[in-house]
């Protein structure tokens, strides 16, 4: 593979890490909102936060601003793997599939995005589990990345590190299938008006984020809840709530209503917008720079 073929992987990883640092506090509020209201021990868990802003203010006041960045290092490690593989694979597959074609095929782009999203998210799933666990604990977690990893591995085994991998791969496939082709389409459509400049990248990435937020939030709620639950090895010590993705979906809708699947939608979109804007602008600037 030539040197040029590696560039999408490098650019994708660098841009993903940059975007993660800039939007992580919003992701923490999204995680907290998504896990509240579950049925635990035949009772509803307390609804502590009224929304994204309330969550931001309460976490900052009660746990300190540092708690908003609890889990940032597994998140950055996730982007260094997930982002690198996802975007590098997508653009590489798209380049291979488009050889000999004058125009891009939307269906081909969607297929490339689905493959890239599922493969990259499955590989990076352990870092996602660690991120969610540390975000939920916040100031109560004085553990670092390695300590959190050892705790999950010792208590739950290797399977614990891949908890929620099914909905994680599904969510990544949905996001990639919507986000990447929509961005490419909008960018090409607006090329005549804005050219290949930051204004074009800004508008295209914002439009792409809205579509991916609508499509992925229900899967994200299920994924977060599955990742947060623990299943200890000791007999009788498990507080396992859901048996799988479908069980989580059915029980969430039955106990909390359909719109419980859209808990955290506002911070999801608010985060995806800036995340995509930072990512795609960084990615495009790296392409132009090198």
mmCIF file of C-alpha atoms in Angstrom:
data_model
loop_
_atom_site.group_PDB
_atom_site.id
_atom_site.type_symbol
_atom_site.label_atom_id
_atom_site.label_comp_id
_atom_site.label_asym_id
_atom_site.label_seq_id
_atom_site.Cartn_x
_atom_site.Cartn_y
_atom_site.Cartn_z
ATOM 1 C CA UNK A 1 0.000 0.000 0.000
ATOM 2 C CA UNK A 2 1.470 3.335 -1.007
ATOM 3 C CA UNK A 3 2.153 6.228 1.259
ATOM 4 C CA UNK A 4 -0.795 8.182 -0.056
ATOM 5 C CA UNK A 5 -3.184 5.336 0.822
ATOM 6 C CA UNK A 6 -2.413 5.742 4.540
ATOM 7 C CA UNK A 7 -3.314 9.428 4.656
ATOM 8 C CA UNK A 8 -7.091 9.023 5.226
ATOM 9 C CA UNK A 9 -6.327 6.827 8.264
ATOM 10 C CA UNK A 10 -3.901 9.357 9.774
ATOM 11 C CA UNK A 11 -6.111 12.358 9.031
ATOM 12 C CA UNK A 12 -9.191 10.551 10.348
ATOM 13 C CA UNK A 13 -7.510 9.667 13.646
ATOM 14 C CA UNK A 14 -6.073 13.150 14.254
ATOM 15 C CA UNK A 15 -9.328 14.897 13.352
ATOM 16 C CA UNK A 16 -11.374 12.509 15.546
ATOM 17 C CA UNK A 17 -9.198 13.100 18.624
ATOM 18 C CA UNK A 18 -9.354 16.877 18.110
ATOM 19 C CA UNK A 19 -13.159 16.797 17.881
ATOM 20 C CA UNK A 20 -13.438 14.526 20.954
ATOM 21 C CA UNK A 21 -11.582 16.948 23.231
ATOM 22 C CA UNK A 22 -13.787 19.834 22.111
ATOM 23 C CA UNK A 23 -17.153 18.144 22.725
ATOM 24 C CA UNK A 24 -16.614 15.574 25.499
ATOM 25 C CA UNK A 25 -18.511 17.385 28.327
ATOM 26 C CA UNK A 26 -21.669 17.258 26.184
ATOM 27 C CA UNK A 27 -21.146 13.516 25.701
ATOM 28 C CA UNK A 28 -20.956 13.079 29.478
ATOM 29 C CA UNK A 29 -24.355 14.777 29.929
ATOM 30 C CA UNK A 30 -25.792 12.559 27.182
ATOM 31 C CA UNK A 31 -24.596 9.402 28.970
ATOM 32 C CA UNK A 32 -26.011 10.525 32.322
ATOM 33 C CA UNK A 33 -29.393 11.354 30.764
ATOM 34 C CA UNK A 34 -29.594 8.031 28.930
ATOM 35 C CA UNK A 35 -29.130 5.829 31.995
ATOM 36 C CA UNK A 36 -31.602 7.600 34.299
ATOM 37 C CA UNK A 37 -35.172 6.381 34.659
ATOM 38 C CA UNK A 38 -34.423 2.651 34.326
ATOM 39 C CA UNK A 39 -36.290 -0.018 36.300
ATOM 40 C CA UNK A 40 -33.911 -1.261 39.013
ATOM 41 C CA UNK A 41 -35.096 -3.661 41.732
ATOM 42 C CA UNK A 42 -38.728 -3.181 40.564
ATOM 43 C CA UNK A 43 -38.500 0.586 41.052
ATOM 44 C CA UNK A 44 -37.762 3.452 38.718
ATOM 45 C CA UNK A 45 -34.354 5.007 39.207
ATOM 46 C CA UNK A 46 -34.403 8.640 40.281
ATOM 47 C CA UNK A 47 -34.555 11.270 37.516
ATOM 48 C CA UNK A 48 -31.747 13.502 38.669
ATOM 49 C CA UNK A 49 -31.366 15.714 35.606
ATOM 50 C CA UNK A 50 -34.079 17.651 33.753
ATOM 51 C CA UNK A 51 -32.053 18.102 30.581
ATOM 52 C CA UNK A 52 -28.633 18.775 29.081
ATOM 53 C CA UNK A 53 -28.137 22.224 30.613
ATOM 54 C CA UNK A 54 -29.325 21.074 34.048
ATOM 55 C CA UNK A 55 -26.971 18.082 33.846
ATOM 56 C CA UNK A 56 -24.023 20.300 32.913
ATOM 57 C CA UNK A 57 -24.740 22.665 35.806
ATOM 58 C CA UNK A 58 -25.377 19.945 38.409
ATOM 59 C CA UNK A 59 -22.311 17.901 37.495
ATOM 60 C CA UNK A 60 -20.103 21.021 37.529
ATOM 61 C CA UNK A 61 -21.501 22.222 40.859
ATOM 62 C CA UNK A 62 -21.697 18.915 42.728
ATOM 63 C CA UNK A 63 -18.749 17.012 41.266
ATOM 64 C CA UNK A 64 -16.532 19.699 39.801
ATOM 65 C CA UNK A 65 -15.794 20.600 36.189
ATOM 66 C CA UNK A 66 -13.239 17.791 36.071
ATOM 67 C CA UNK A 67 -16.095 15.257 36.290
ATOM 68 C CA UNK A 68 -17.310 16.412 32.862
ATOM 69 C CA UNK A 69 -14.067 15.004 31.462
ATOM 70 C CA UNK A 70 -14.180 11.736 33.405
ATOM 71 C CA UNK A 71 -13.503 9.060 30.808
ATOM 72 C CA UNK A 72 -11.741 11.372 28.345
ATOM 73 C CA UNK A 73 -8.685 9.128 27.954
ATOM 74 C CA UNK A 74 -10.545 5.972 26.927
ATOM 75 C CA UNK A 75 -12.585 8.261 24.661
ATOM 76 C CA UNK A 76 -9.436 9.606 23.000
ATOM 77 C CA UNK A 77 -8.039 6.071 22.749
ATOM 78 C CA UNK A 78 -11.337 5.042 21.146
ATOM 79 C CA UNK A 79 -11.096 7.792 18.553
ATOM 80 C CA UNK A 80 -7.458 6.942 17.885
ATOM 81 C CA UNK A 81 -8.634 3.435 16.906
ATOM 82 C CA UNK A 82 -12.284 3.835 15.862
ATOM 83 C CA UNK A 83 -11.847 7.166 14.065
ATOM 84 C CA UNK A 84 -8.652 6.103 12.347
ATOM 85 C CA UNK A 85 -10.110 2.825 11.069
ATOM 86 C CA UNK A 86 -13.579 4.197 10.268
ATOM 87 C CA UNK A 87 -12.668 7.182 8.143
ATOM 88 C CA UNK A 88 -9.583 5.609 6.642
ATOM 89 C CA UNK A 89 -11.517 2.508 5.619
ATOM 90 C CA UNK A 90 -14.438 4.519 4.246
ATOM 91 C CA UNK A 91 -12.385 6.782 2.003
ATOM 92 C CA UNK A 92 -10.119 3.921 0.929
ATOM 93 C CA UNK A 93 -13.081 1.673 0.014
ATOM 94 C CA UNK A 94 -14.808 4.556 -1.730
ATOM 95 C CA UNK A 95 -11.702 5.302 -3.783
ATOM 96 C CA UNK A 96 -11.397 1.646 -4.817
ATOM 97 C CA UNK A 97 -15.115 1.353 -5.652
ATOM 98 C CA UNK A 98 -15.182 4.585 -7.655
ATOM 99 C CA UNK A 99 -12.309 3.652 -9.965
ATOM 100 C CA UNK A 100 -13.495 3.912 -13.551
ATOM 101 C CA UNK A 101 -16.630 5.864 -12.561
ATOM 102 C CA UNK A 102 -17.206 9.482 -13.539
ATOM 103 C CA UNK A 103 -19.672 10.151 -10.715
ATOM 104 C CA UNK A 104 -19.970 8.785 -7.208
ATOM 105 C CA UNK A 105 -22.702 6.224 -6.532
ATOM 106 C CA UNK A 106 -24.680 6.966 -3.353
ATOM 107 C CA UNK A 107 -25.520 3.291 -2.780
ATOM 108 C CA UNK A 108 -21.847 2.339 -3.039
ATOM 109 C CA UNK A 109 -20.894 5.112 -0.602
ATOM 110 C CA UNK A 110 -23.503 3.918 1.902
ATOM 111 C CA UNK A 111 -22.210 0.334 1.698
ATOM 112 C CA UNK A 112 -18.623 1.513 2.219
ATOM 113 C CA UNK A 113 -19.728 3.585 5.217
ATOM 114 C CA UNK A 114 -21.654 0.684 6.815
ATOM 115 C CA UNK A 115 -18.675 -1.672 6.529
ATOM 116 C CA UNK A 116 -16.269 0.959 7.884
ATOM 117 C CA UNK A 117 -18.557 1.837 10.804
ATOM 118 C CA UNK A 118 -19.285 -1.727 11.925
ATOM 119 C CA UNK A 119 -15.699 -2.996 11.716
ATOM 120 C CA UNK A 120 -14.124 0.001 13.455
ATOM 121 C CA UNK A 121 -16.696 0.169 16.291
ATOM 122 C CA UNK A 122 -16.451 -3.565 17.033
ATOM 123 C CA UNK A 123 -12.668 -3.322 17.336
ATOM 124 C CA UNK A 124 -12.827 -0.241 19.590
ATOM 125 C CA UNK A 125 -15.705 -1.491 21.805
ATOM 126 C CA UNK A 126 -13.602 -2.044 24.989
ATOM 127 C CA UNK A 127 -12.587 1.630 25.041
ATOM 128 C CA UNK A 128 -16.252 2.591 24.711
ATOM 129 C CA UNK A 129 -17.191 0.425 27.705
ATOM 130 C CA UNK A 130 -14.471 2.039 29.835
ATOM 131 C CA UNK A 131 -15.557 5.525 28.748
ATOM 132 C CA UNK A 132 -19.205 4.929 29.711
ATOM 133 C CA UNK A 133 -18.302 3.401 33.099
ATOM 134 C CA UNK A 134 -16.047 6.347 33.987
ATOM 135 C CA UNK A 135 -18.596 8.914 32.778
ATOM 136 C CA UNK A 136 -21.336 7.427 34.956
ATOM 137 C CA UNK A 137 -19.147 7.352 38.076
ATOM 138 C CA UNK A 138 -17.792 10.861 37.519
ATOM 139 C CA UNK A 139 -16.163 12.266 40.653
ATOM 140 C CA UNK A 140 -16.745 8.945 42.452
ATOM 141 C CA UNK A 141 -14.246 7.323 40.124
ATOM 142 C CA UNK A 142 -10.669 7.957 41.197
ATOM 143 C CA UNK A 143 -9.445 5.212 38.909
ATOM 144 C CA UNK A 144 -7.428 5.740 35.811
ATOM 145 C CA UNK A 145 -7.805 4.038 32.476
ATOM 146 C CA UNK A 146 -5.702 0.989 33.435
ATOM 147 C CA UNK A 147 -7.451 0.511 36.802
ATOM 148 C CA UNK A 148 -10.868 0.693 35.178
ATOM 149 C CA UNK A 149 -9.803 -1.835 32.554
ATOM 150 C CA UNK A 150 -8.513 -4.271 35.207
ATOM 151 C CA UNK A 151 -11.700 -3.892 37.254
ATOM 152 C CA UNK A 152 -13.948 -4.755 34.285
ATOM 153 C CA UNK A 153 -11.715 -7.621 33.190
ATOM 154 C CA UNK A 154 -11.372 -9.167 36.673
ATOM 155 C CA UNK A 155 -15.058 -8.840 37.589
ATOM 156 C CA UNK A 156 -16.703 -9.529 34.223
ATOM 157 C CA UNK A 157 -14.099 -11.232 32.082
ATOM 158 C CA UNK A 158 -13.276 -10.554 28.436
ATOM 159 C CA UNK A 159 -16.989 -10.504 27.629
ATOM 160 C CA UNK A 160 -17.411 -7.438 29.815
ATOM 161 C CA UNK A 161 -15.112 -5.456 27.536
ATOM 162 C CA UNK A 162 -17.333 -6.258 24.568
ATOM 163 C CA UNK A 163 -20.614 -5.618 26.383
ATOM 164 C CA UNK A 164 -23.035 -3.872 24.044
ATOM 165 C CA UNK A 165 -20.939 -4.599 20.942
ATOM 166 C CA UNK A 166 -24.077 -5.494 18.940
ATOM 167 C CA UNK A 167 -25.877 -2.149 19.282
ATOM 168 C CA UNK A 168 -22.520 -0.376 19.154
ATOM 169 C CA UNK A 169 -21.815 -1.823 15.708
ATOM 170 C CA UNK A 170 -25.404 -1.121 14.619
ATOM 171 C CA UNK A 171 -25.194 2.481 15.824
ATOM 172 C CA UNK A 172 -21.863 3.016 14.097
ATOM 173 C CA UNK A 173 -23.249 1.537 10.874
ATOM 174 C CA UNK A 174 -26.293 3.820 11.001
ATOM 175 C CA UNK A 175 -24.236 6.928 11.787
ATOM 176 C CA UNK A 176 -21.691 6.170 9.086
ATOM 177 C CA UNK A 177 -24.380 5.273 6.524
ATOM 178 C CA UNK A 178 -26.109 8.627 7.089
ATOM 179 C CA UNK A 179 -23.284 10.943 8.073
ATOM 180 C CA UNK A 180 -20.526 10.232 5.554
ATOM 181 C CA UNK A 181 -22.582 9.980 2.330
ATOM 182 C CA UNK A 182 -24.717 13.011 3.335
ATOM 183 C CA UNK A 183 -21.582 15.052 3.993
ATOM 184 C CA UNK A 184 -20.046 14.029 0.658
ATOM 185 C CA UNK A 185 -23.312 14.780 -1.196
ATOM 186 C CA UNK A 186 -23.787 18.200 0.462
ATOM 187 C CA UNK A 187 -20.160 19.110 -0.115
ATOM 188 C CA UNK A 188 -20.407 18.312 -3.838
ATOM 189 C CA UNK A 189 -23.795 20.036 -4.149
ATOM 190 C CA UNK A 190 -22.513 23.235 -2.493
ATOM 191 C CA UNK A 191 -19.202 23.220 -4.360
ATOM 192 C CA UNK A 192 -20.531 25.579 -7.020
ATOM 193 C CA UNK A 193 -21.697 28.091 -4.399
ATOM 194 C CA UNK A 194 -19.000 27.946 -1.726
ATOM 195 C CA UNK A 195 -16.164 26.056 -3.392
ATOM 196 C CA UNK A 196 -13.919 23.686 -1.431
ATOM 197 C CA UNK A 197 -13.672 26.053 1.539
ATOM 198 C CA UNK A 198 -14.435 26.054 5.279
ATOM 199 C CA UNK A 199 -17.923 27.539 4.749
ATOM 200 C CA UNK A 200 -18.848 24.513 2.619
ATOM 201 C CA UNK A 201 -17.337 22.064 5.122
ATOM 202 C CA UNK A 202 -19.196 23.802 7.993
ATOM 203 C CA UNK A 203 -22.658 23.648 6.399
ATOM 204 C CA UNK A 204 -22.236 20.112 5.041
ATOM 205 C CA UNK A 205 -21.057 18.696 8.370
ATOM 206 C CA UNK A 206 -23.893 20.361 10.303
ATOM 207 C CA UNK A 207 -26.549 18.923 7.965
ATOM 208 C CA UNK A 208 -24.945 15.480 8.211
ATOM 209 C CA UNK A 209 -25.000 15.607 12.025
ATOM 210 C CA UNK A 210 -28.763 16.201 12.235
ATOM 211 C CA UNK A 211 -29.561 13.136 10.145
ATOM 212 C CA UNK A 212 -27.197 10.877 12.060
ATOM 213 C CA UNK A 213 -28.508 12.085 15.455
ATOM 214 C CA UNK A 214 -32.127 11.292 14.533
ATOM 215 C CA UNK A 215 -31.227 7.862 13.159
ATOM 216 C CA UNK A 216 -28.809 6.746 15.886
ATOM 217 C CA UNK A 217 -30.152 8.009 19.243
ATOM 218 C CA UNK A 218 -32.470 5.006 20.002
ATOM 219 C CA UNK A 219 -29.615 2.572 19.356
ATOM 220 C CA UNK A 220 -27.280 4.764 21.421
ATOM 221 C CA UNK A 221 -29.626 4.637 24.434
ATOM 222 C CA UNK A 222 -29.690 0.821 24.310
ATOM 223 C CA UNK A 223 -25.912 0.652 23.817
ATOM 224 C CA UNK A 224 -25.217 2.957 26.776
ATOM 225 C CA UNK A 225 -27.506 1.036 29.120
ATOM 226 C CA UNK A 226 -26.007 -2.319 28.179
ATOM 227 C CA UNK A 227 -22.452 -1.019 28.579
ATOM 228 C CA UNK A 228 -23.166 0.487 31.973
ATOM 229 C CA UNK A 229 -24.615 -2.653 33.568
ATOM 230 C CA UNK A 230 -22.345 -5.039 35.378
ATOM 231 C CA UNK A 231 -22.454 -8.825 35.473
ATOM 232 C CA UNK A 232 -20.146 -10.078 38.185
ATOM 233 C CA UNK A 233 -18.628 -13.556 38.117
ATOM 234 C CA UNK A 234 -19.655 -14.430 41.664
ATOM 235 C CA UNK A 235 -22.913 -16.389 41.908
ATOM 236 C CA UNK A 236 -25.766 -14.295 43.240
ATOM 237 C CA UNK A 237 -23.873 -11.008 43.046
ATOM 238 C CA UNK A 238 -25.112 -9.838 39.648
ATOM 239 C CA UNK A 239 -27.271 -6.764 39.155
ATOM 240 C CA UNK A 240 -27.745 -7.657 35.513
ATOM 241 C CA UNK A 241 -30.793 -5.704 34.265
ATOM 242 C CA UNK A 242 -31.068 -6.617 30.577
ATOM 243 C CA UNK A 243 -30.352 -9.920 28.847
ATOM 244 C CA UNK A 244 -29.597 -8.303 25.479
ATOM 245 C CA UNK A 245 -30.355 -5.551 22.982
ATOM 246 C CA UNK A 246 -33.938 -6.610 22.212
ATOM 247 C CA UNK A 247 -34.751 -7.094 25.910
ATOM 248 C CA UNK A 248 -33.400 -3.624 26.647
ATOM 249 C CA UNK A 249 -35.437 -2.129 23.784
ATOM 250 C CA UNK A 250 -38.709 -3.797 24.809
ATOM 251 C CA UNK A 251 -38.365 -3.076 28.528
ATOM 252 C CA UNK A 252 -37.309 0.529 27.968
ATOM 253 C CA UNK A 253 -40.351 1.252 25.765
ATOM 254 C CA UNK A 254 -42.732 -0.715 28.018
ATOM 255 C CA UNK A 255 -41.568 0.872 31.277
ATOM 256 C CA UNK A 256 -40.644 4.389 30.174
ATOM 257 C CA UNK A 257 -42.480 4.986 26.905
ATOM 258 C CA UNK A 258 -41.306 5.252 23.291
ATOM 259 C CA UNK A 259 -39.632 8.626 23.732
ATOM 260 C CA UNK A 260 -37.306 7.120 26.341
ATOM 261 C CA UNK A 261 -35.386 5.906 23.282
ATOM 262 C CA UNK A 262 -34.645 9.558 22.561
ATOM 263 C CA UNK A 263 -33.283 10.391 26.000
ATOM 264 C CA UNK A 264 -30.188 12.505 25.479
ATOM 265 C CA UNK A 265 -31.207 13.488 21.926
ATOM 266 C CA UNK A 266 -30.483 17.182 22.472
ATOM 267 C CA UNK A 267 -26.928 16.674 23.772
ATOM 268 C CA UNK A 268 -26.437 14.006 21.094
ATOM 269 C CA UNK A 269 -27.264 16.492 18.343
ATOM 270 C CA UNK A 270 -25.574 19.413 20.108
ATOM 271 C CA UNK A 271 -22.450 17.265 20.371
ATOM 272 C CA UNK A 272 -22.641 15.754 16.885
ATOM 273 C CA UNK A 273 -22.956 19.191 15.285
ATOM 274 C CA UNK A 274 -19.731 20.682 16.719
ATOM 275 C CA UNK A 275 -18.018 17.259 16.605
ATOM 276 C CA UNK A 276 -18.647 16.890 12.887
ATOM 277 C CA UNK A 277 -17.799 20.511 12.195
ATOM 278 C CA UNK A 278 -14.477 20.241 14.056
ATOM 279 C CA UNK A 279 -13.745 16.836 12.519
ATOM 280 C CA UNK A 280 -14.478 17.607 8.882
ATOM 281 C CA UNK A 281 -12.850 21.048 8.941
ATOM 282 C CA UNK A 282 -9.739 19.539 10.563
ATOM 283 C CA UNK A 283 -9.799 16.640 8.094
ATOM 284 C CA UNK A 284 -10.165 18.920 5.078
ATOM 285 C CA UNK A 285 -7.446 21.271 6.289
ATOM 286 C CA UNK A 286 -5.054 18.346 6.787
ATOM 287 C CA UNK A 287 -5.814 17.173 3.240
ATOM 288 C CA UNK A 288 -5.098 20.617 1.844
ATOM 289 C CA UNK A 289 -2.012 21.094 4.019
ATOM 290 C CA UNK A 290 -0.391 17.853 2.889
#
